[in-house]
Amino acid sequence: MTTLKTPPARTILLRGATLLKARPGRSRVMLVAALIALIVEFAGNSTGLWLMTLAAGVVAGAMRRKGAISGLVLGTVLAWGLGILMEGGGRTLQIAGVVSALALGTRGLGVAIVILAFVYALLLALAGAWLGAAGRRLLAGRRPAESPADYAGEAPRANEAGEAPHADEEEKESV
Amino acid sequence: MNARPARRPGRYLRPLRRAADCLGALIVAAVVMMLSTGGAGAVPALGPVLSPGTGVWRLSPDAGTAGSATIMLPALDKPGTVAFETGGGTHITAGTDQDLFRMIGFVDARYRLTQMDLERRQALGELSAVLGKSTLKSDTFELDLGLNRAAQRDWEHMAATDPARVTLTSYAQGVNAAMKQLETGHQLPTLFKLLGYTPKPWTPVDSLAIQRLMTQTLSFSDAAVTWSYAAKAIPHNVFDAWFPAVSANPQVPYDQGPYQNAPLAPLPVRADPARSGQGPQAAGAALPPNKTDLPPNKTDPNGHASATALGPLEERLGALPVNALNHFGNSNAWVISGEHTQSGEPILAGDPHLQLTLPSPWYQMEGSSPGYHFTGVVLPGIPAPLMGKTGGFAWAVTNSQHPVTLFYLDKTDPAKPGQYFWRGGWHRMGTLKYQIRVKGRGTVEHTVRFTAQGPVLSLQGVTASVWWAGTLPSTNLDSALRILRAQSFAQFRDSLRGWATPSLNFLYAGKNGDIGAVTPGVAPQVPGHEIALPLPGDGSADVAGTIPFDALPTVHDPASGYIISANNREVTGAYPYEYSTSYNFADPGYRAQEIADHLAQPGKQTFAQTAALQTDVQDSLAQDLNPYLLKALAGQPLTGQEQKVAQLMRGWNGSIDINSPQAFFFQKLNVRLSYVTFDPWWKSYNIPKDPLGQVAMEPFSGTFPTQIMYGTVLSWIQHDPGNPFFSLPDGTKRNATTVLRLAFRETVQYMTKKYGPDISKWRYGAHFDRVFPSLLSVKAFDAGPYPAAGDPRTVSSGVPVTSVQEATGGNALVNSSYTTNAAALNRLTTGASWRFIIDWGTGQVGAVLPGGDSENPISPWYRNGIPIWLKGGLLPVREGATADRAAAIRWRFTS
């Protein structure tokens, strides 16, 4: 008979910290970013602070991690989708229909209103991300030389030609 | 030796790229922020609108999700409850009288906040601040008219202990408590979120302004302007023959005399500056004049305007929202004494006709407190019911349509700009300046000008000012509160002594068996002048006073055993005062006649018969005219199609049914009959067509004058078949028979060509339909169209008061008026805004609103009354313990 051993809390914390300290892979970064974006944006929306979506984008953009932007997009869609569903429930499309009628003169474009909400949320997040990334690049450009510190714990990887990746090249993956 | 890495070719461009990168990011972020916080053009601020927590996704709590709850209402004296039946029937039980009005305010705001806010803004001239320039015409007109000034004056003149003042304050507390809860919970109705504003706190002045707006809807009439075109062109004796003071069809005045001929009473103006020639007679104080750049007047040297000079004024009035003017009257109310009912006690029926908007103009509720108990309908924004029942009596109202809107044509002189001639001298117009906020456009300055008669409404073509009773001081709320405590008809009538405007017919049925009616309200008198037409503004036609209250129409326990009011003239031609005429603006009286015919039938009346009569579509004019038509066709050579139609009309009972081809044919025939009779004369007198086309002869669509001419023609056919106006102006002899034949033949030809030869397809309901338009004129929120039955002469009637905006999808509060569009004329948008019947003998009470309690389009209570209303059904009115047992939702209020 096997017994399921629950690791002590301290062990769990240590493992978590190790995971964060370790060089995370792209998908892990994406998941962490998505989780953070989800929590921050959902909390922000719930309290009327919809600007938190933009703020989350700024943070994600400022990070130099592959997967951060994908995580931001995923988190944003989840945060807004969950929020809309929690508020509107089964009547979400009906509500969207009312908005569509008032704004566009027809109730039939409710789905378009829902899509608009998501597009708007992503616009907020990605505008923030570009802002964050641009700020990061600006700051990086003022430094005398590129240093490993710029990569915030992630060692620069060699490109196919064996050269260290240039900051600009890596940014292209982020934003 | 270390080799230096080769310099990258783009190295020097990098700072530029970074700057561009930053700039791009900043620009995009700024655009997104702008869209998020301020919107762009018609696009609202997207952040607060689309955000899940605060935006449109959060339902206002009335959208079918309302459940039982405990609600804090801080101003409450004692706990209370509001119980809702499954279909939304509302029952309020309060611990104190003032708590009752607080809870009414709370319920009104929870279910009708958009309606209340937009209506107060309309009344106060503040719509443009939230809707933009499209409502500017409405705002400037309302500021001219002065509902805001009247409401403010009323409030300032209420003593601190005045029950009306205390009640208004309590009501405002309830409204504001609900608004605060909605705002705190981000649950304001969707429109506020889309328009990006939060409604300002409710004040008692807002309630008074809404009261004045309904007064305007019921009593501000442009009939005098409209009729002036014909009146100026036609000789006086001809005008009287065509448009008699009392309509030619049989009349059923509820007060048949004898009448008092008492001296005129002074107007209820606390300080009547016009009497001393100091300034405006209308509400509000005028500032010293400071404008001297007025355009020159287009009057003739005698100060008389030509007919066409009134065009700009009519155009201005025609551009106003539907509810800014009274265009029609189709309310019914009648009471039957116990001697004529099967139950042995009185029956009262009432169905006030208004524009059938969604949400309804009314909110039905039961209110209970230590000092009050009623079931009735309130106007959201006003704390007390206008119709309903107490424990001891029931009452209903109809509009008394005698002229209270007097248009004055002022004499001005280009050499004396900003002045008008009055009582032998030149006087400067008073002025008031307003800064109107217009969304997206800053502010617009508007100057209100006054003559001694009132605000100037037109400076183009002719200077015209208006004396309108609707802004006179009136104790409406005080009267309404006193009515609720009346114990007899005498007390009921006495409660209405201070009721100056709007003039309404109040019909009363007591549990103790007495019935009565009274028509309170100012009825201005201008001796020696025709008040139904524009008057000279030189002081020769000033209002001399009003009919004293005790000489106004009234009746108590009449010998006939019943009282009928259907907007028809309340008195006979022997009434010794200036009163309504057939053309300004009483109803011709067909509906009253139809009701009287039913009540005069042998047998005792029951609740069911009364309900059937409320939905009756029998057209008495059709019933009377059809036999003459058939007689005129007898023995005549007819074409095959004419024979088919004649056969169709034989045996028709005059019912304007949905499935009746006869009803549709008759509508066209009736119009054509007037056209065939009058059009040659109309042309010979060169009667000008007014800008809105209201005064016109149209071959197959009825216009304003033809409504009266139908009765005139029928009367001539019945009693004067050789009337000279059947003949042509060139001397060609014709009589009633030849005119009937001609109209018949031309109508058959027209119908066959337009609707096809298959007469079974000429069904009335296939060509006339009914729509319940949304208050916002958002077509997606309308209900209908449904096939229609009835016409303006049937008890269950409908009038095509269709706004231009409805056709174009605009906003009902924006710029709308009558239209002569043929398709729109077949769309009925008015009708019984509430049907109510009580039989005091059986205790049976029924009522229905064509809509529901909620203004939210996705609420199950938005339009749930319509199917019942369309079938002519009534919902049981429950009270007390019965209502409590039927309650599905309860709100418990604590302080």
PDB file of N, CA, C and O in Angstrom, chain A residues 126-160:
ATOM      1  N   LEU A 126      -1.111  45.452 -24.829  1.00  0.00           N
ATOM      2  CA  LEU A 126       0.023  45.515 -25.757  1.00  0.00           C
ATOM      3  C   LEU A 126       0.591  46.926 -25.880  1.00  0.00           C
ATOM      4  O   LEU A 126       1.796  47.094 -26.071  1.00  0.00           O
ATOM      5  N   ALA A 127      -0.280  47.913 -25.758  1.00  0.00           N
ATOM      6  CA  ALA A 127       0.234  49.289 -25.750  1.00  0.00           C
ATOM      7  C   ALA A 127       1.139  49.486 -24.540  1.00  0.00           C
ATOM      8  O   ALA A 127       2.207  50.102 -24.628  1.00  0.00           O
ATOM      9  N   GLY A 128       0.699  48.910 -23.416  1.00  0.00           N
ATOM     10  CA  GLY A 128       1.533  48.968 -22.204  1.00  0.00           C
ATOM     11  C   GLY A 128       2.832  48.233 -22.406  1.00  0.00           C
ATOM     12  O   GLY A 128       3.909  48.700 -22.026  1.00  0.00           O
ATOM     13  N   ALA A 129       2.727  47.064 -23.060  1.00  0.00           N
ATOM     14  CA  ALA A 129       3.928  46.256 -23.272  1.00  0.00           C
ATOM     15  C   ALA A 129       4.937  46.989 -24.156  1.00  0.00           C
ATOM     16  O   ALA A 129       6.139  46.991 -23.894  1.00  0.00           O
ATOM     17  N   TRP A 130       4.452  47.619 -25.182  1.00  0.00           N
ATOM     18  CA  TRP A 130       5.363  48.362 -26.071  1.00  0.00           C
ATOM     19  C   TRP A 130       6.010  49.508 -25.283  1.00  0.00           C
ATOM     20  O   TRP A 130       7.220  49.744 -25.371  1.00  0.00           O
ATOM     21  N   LEU A 131       5.187  50.151 -24.485  1.00  0.00           N
ATOM     22  CA  LEU A 131       5.721  51.254 -23.684  1.00  0.00           C
ATOM     23  C   LEU A 131       6.820  50.750 -22.758  1.00  0.00           C
ATOM     24  O   LEU A 131       7.902  51.339 -22.636  1.00  0.00           O
ATOM     25  N   GLY A 132       6.520  49.619 -22.103  1.00  0.00           N
ATOM     26  CA  GLY A 132       7.503  49.048 -21.176  1.00  0.00           C
ATOM     27  C   GLY A 132       8.775  48.652 -21.900  1.00  0.00           C
ATOM     28  O   GLY A 132       9.892  48.924 -21.454  1.00  0.00           O
ATOM     29  N   ALA A 133       8.608  47.990 -23.043  1.00  0.00           N
ATOM     30  CA  ALA A 133       9.770  47.526 -23.799  1.00  0.00           C
ATOM     31  C   ALA A 133      10.588  48.697 -24.330  1.00  0.00           C
ATOM     32  O   ALA A 133      11.824  48.696 -24.275  1.00  0.00           O
ATOM     33  N   ALA A 134       9.895  49.694 -24.816  1.00  0.00           N
ATOM     34  CA  ALA A 134      10.598  50.867 -25.341  1.00  0.00           C
ATOM     35  C   ALA A 134      11.383  51.552 -24.228  1.00  0.00           C
ATOM     36  O   ALA A 134      12.531  51.975 -24.420  1.00  0.00           O
ATOM     37  N   GLY A 135      10.782  51.604 -23.069  1.00  0.00           N
ATOM     38  CA  GLY A 135      11.477  52.205 -21.923  1.00  0.00           C
ATOM     39  C   GLY A 135      12.702  51.406 -21.557  1.00  0.00           C
ATOM     40  O   GLY A 135      13.772  51.961 -21.299  1.00  0.00           O
ATOM     41  N   ARG A 136      12.509  50.102 -21.555  1.00  0.00           N
ATOM     42  CA  ARG A 136      13.654  49.247 -21.232  1.00  0.00           C
ATOM     43  C   ARG A 136      14.772  49.441 -22.236  1.00  0.00           C
ATOM     44  O   ARG A 136      15.947  49.577 -21.883  1.00  0.00           O
ATOM     45  N   ARG A 137      14.442  49.478 -23.493  1.00  0.00           N
ATOM     46  CA  ARG A 137      15.462  49.627 -24.545  1.00  0.00           C
ATOM     47  C   ARG A 137      16.148  50.984 -24.445  1.00  0.00           C
ATOM     48  O   ARG A 137      17.344  51.104 -24.649  1.00  0.00           O
ATOM     49  N   LEU A 138      15.364  51.944 -24.092  1.00  0.00           N
ATOM     50  CA  LEU A 138      15.943  53.279 -23.962  1.00  0.00           C
ATOM     51  C   LEU A 138      16.973  53.296 -22.848  1.00  0.00           C
ATOM     52  O   LEU A 138      18.087  53.801 -22.987  1.00  0.00           O
ATOM     53  N   LEU A 139      16.576  52.690 -21.714  1.00  0.00           N
ATOM     54  CA  LEU A 139      17.497  52.656 -20.575  1.00  0.00           C
ATOM     55  C   LEU A 139      18.726  51.825 -20.906  1.00  0.00           C
ATOM     56  O   LEU A 139      19.841  52.181 -20.566  1.00  0.00           O
ATOM     57  N   ALA A 140      18.502  50.729 -21.599  1.00  0.00           N
ATOM     58  CA  ALA A 140      19.624  49.860 -21.963  1.00  0.00           C
ATOM     59  C   ALA A 140      20.600  50.580 -22.880  1.00  0.00           C
ATOM     60  O   ALA A 140      21.807  50.463 -22.766  1.00  0.00           O
ATOM     61  N   GLY A 141      20.118  51.402 -23.744  1.00  0.00           N
ATOM     62  CA  GLY A 141      20.939  52.117 -24.698  1.00  0.00           C
ATOM     63  C   GLY A 141      21.809  53.172 -24.045  1.00  0.00           C
ATOM     64  O   GLY A 141      22.864  53.525 -24.555  1.00  0.00           O
ATOM     65  N   ARG A 142      21.380  53.671 -22.886  1.00  0.00           N
ATOM     66  CA  ARG A 142      22.163  54.708 -22.203  1.00  0.00           C
ATOM     67  C   ARG A 142      23.339  54.138 -21.420  1.00  0.00           C
ATOM     68  O   ARG A 142      24.201  54.836 -20.972  1.00  0.00           O
ATOM     69  N   ARG A 143      23.266  52.790 -21.164  1.00  0.00           N
ATOM     70  CA  ARG A 143      24.359  52.196 -20.404  1.00  0.00           C
ATOM     71  C   ARG A 143      25.618  52.133 -21.259  1.00  0.00           C
ATOM     72  O   ARG A 143      25.530  51.975 -22.494  1.00  0.00           O
ATOM     73  N   PRO A 144      26.819  52.196 -20.600  1.00  0.00           N
ATOM     74  CA  PRO A 144      28.049  52.214 -21.382  1.00  0.00           C
ATOM     75  C   PRO A 144      28.260  50.941 -22.185  1.00  0.00           C
ATOM     76  O   PRO A 144      28.772  50.961 -23.290  1.00  0.00           O
ATOM     77  N   ALA A 145      27.912  49.827 -21.613  1.00  0.00           N
ATOM     78  CA  ALA A 145      28.103  48.584 -22.354  1.00  0.00           C
ATOM     79  C   ALA A 145      27.037  47.606 -21.925  1.00  0.00           C
ATOM     80  O   ALA A 145      26.497  47.694 -20.841  1.00  0.00           O
ATOM     81  N   GLU A 146      26.731  46.720 -22.825  1.00  0.00           N
ATOM     82  CA  GLU A 146      25.756  45.702 -22.474  1.00  0.00           C
ATOM     83  C   GLU A 146      26.384  44.760 -21.471  1.00  0.00           C
ATOM     84  O   GLU A 146      27.560  44.386 -21.600  1.00  0.00           O
ATOM     85  N   SER A 147      25.713  44.420 -20.488  1.00  0.00           N
ATOM     86  CA  SER A 147      26.255  43.514 -19.493  1.00  0.00           C
ATOM     87  C   SER A 147      25.238  42.430 -19.210  1.00  0.00           C
ATOM     88  O   SER A 147      24.062  42.587 -19.509  1.00  0.00           O
ATOM     89  N   PRO A 148      25.728  41.360 -18.628  1.00  0.00           N
ATOM     90  CA  PRO A 148      24.782  40.270 -18.314  1.00  0.00           C
ATOM     91  C   PRO A 148      23.651  40.742 -17.412  1.00  0.00           C
ATOM     92  O   PRO A 148      22.584  40.160 -17.416  1.00  0.00           O
ATOM     93  N   ALA A 149      23.914  41.829 -16.665  1.00  0.00           N
ATOM     94  CA  ALA A 149      22.858  42.316 -15.759  1.00  0.00           C
ATOM     95  C   ALA A 149      21.617  42.735 -16.525  1.00  0.00           C
ATOM     96  O   ALA A 149      20.510  42.701 -16.012  1.00  0.00           O
ATOM     97  N   ASP A 150      21.859  43.172 -17.770  1.00  0.00           N
ATOM     98  CA  ASP A 150      20.703  43.589 -18.587  1.00  0.00           C
ATOM     99  C   ASP A 150      19.706  42.476 -18.786  1.00  0.00           C
ATOM    100  O   ASP A 150      18.542  42.705 -19.077  1.00  0.00           O
ATOM    101  N   TYR A 151      20.212  41.288 -18.677  1.00  0.00           N
ATOM    102  CA  TYR A 151      19.343  40.153 -18.982  1.00  0.00           C
ATOM    103  C   TYR A 151      18.623  39.626 -17.763  1.00  0.00           C
ATOM    104  O   TYR A 151      17.927  38.636 -17.845  1.00  0.00           O
ATOM    105  N   ALA A 152      18.849  40.286 -16.653  1.00  0.00           N
ATOM    106  CA  ALA A 152      18.099  39.998 -15.432  1.00  0.00           C
ATOM    107  C   ALA A 152      18.092  38.516 -15.094  1.00  0.00           C
ATOM    108  O   ALA A 152      17.070  37.895 -14.878  1.00  0.00           O
ATOM    109  N   GLY A 153      19.286  37.947 -15.113  1.00  0.00           N
ATOM    110  CA  GLY A 153      19.391  36.562 -14.690  1.00  0.00           C
ATOM    111  C   GLY A 153      19.385  35.568 -15.826  1.00  0.00           C
ATOM    112  O   GLY A 153      19.670  34.402 -15.640  1.00  0.00           O
ATOM    113  N   GLU A 154      19.028  36.035 -17.006  1.00  0.00           N
ATOM    114  CA  GLU A 154      19.012  35.091 -18.126  1.00  0.00           C
ATOM    115  C   GLU A 154      20.285  35.287 -18.930  1.00  0.00           C
ATOM    116  O   GLU A 154      20.532  36.378 -19.458  1.00  0.00           O
ATOM    117  N   ALA A 155      21.130  34.260 -18.984  1.00  0.00           N
ATOM    118  CA  ALA A 155      22.391  34.363 -19.702  1.00  0.00           C
ATOM    119  C   ALA A 155      22.139  34.525 -21.196  1.00  0.00           C
ATOM    120  O   ALA A 155      21.251  33.876 -21.749  1.00  0.00           O
ATOM    121  N   PRO A 156      22.917  35.399 -21.781  1.00  0.00           N
ATOM    122  CA  PRO A 156      22.719  35.564 -23.214  1.00  0.00           C
ATOM    123  C   PRO A 156      23.093  34.288 -23.957  1.00  0.00           C
ATOM    124  O   PRO A 156      24.055  33.624 -23.605  1.00  0.00           O
ATOM    125  N   ARG A 157      22.264  34.004 -24.909  1.00  0.00           N
ATOM    126  CA  ARG A 157      22.539  32.794 -25.664  1.00  0.00           C
ATOM    127  C   ARG A 157      23.183  33.154 -27.001  1.00  0.00           C
ATOM    128  O   ARG A 157      22.889  34.212 -27.571  1.00  0.00           O
ATOM    129  N   ALA A 158      24.029  32.262 -27.421  1.00  0.00           N
ATOM    130  CA  ALA A 158      24.705  32.525 -28.692  1.00  0.00           C
ATOM    131  C   ALA A 158      23.749  32.328 -29.849  1.00  0.00           C
ATOM    132  O   ALA A 158      22.840  31.498 -29.790  1.00  0.00           O
ATOM    133  N   ASN A 159      23.926  33.161 -30.852  1.00  0.00           N
ATOM    134  CA  ASN A 159      23.118  32.954 -32.046  1.00  0.00           C
ATOM    135  C   ASN A 159      23.808  31.950 -32.967  1.00  0.00           C
ATOM    136  O   ASN A 159      24.830  31.371 -32.623  1.00  0.00           O
ATOM    137  N   GLU A 160      23.224  31.764 -34.079  1.00  0.00           N
ATOM    138  CA  GLU A 160      23.756  30.728 -34.962  1.00  0.00           C
ATOM    139  C   GLU A 160      25.184  31.008 -35.383  1.00  0.00           C
ATOM    140  O   GLU A 160      25.978  30.102 -35.620  1.00  0.00           O
TER     141      GLU A 160
END
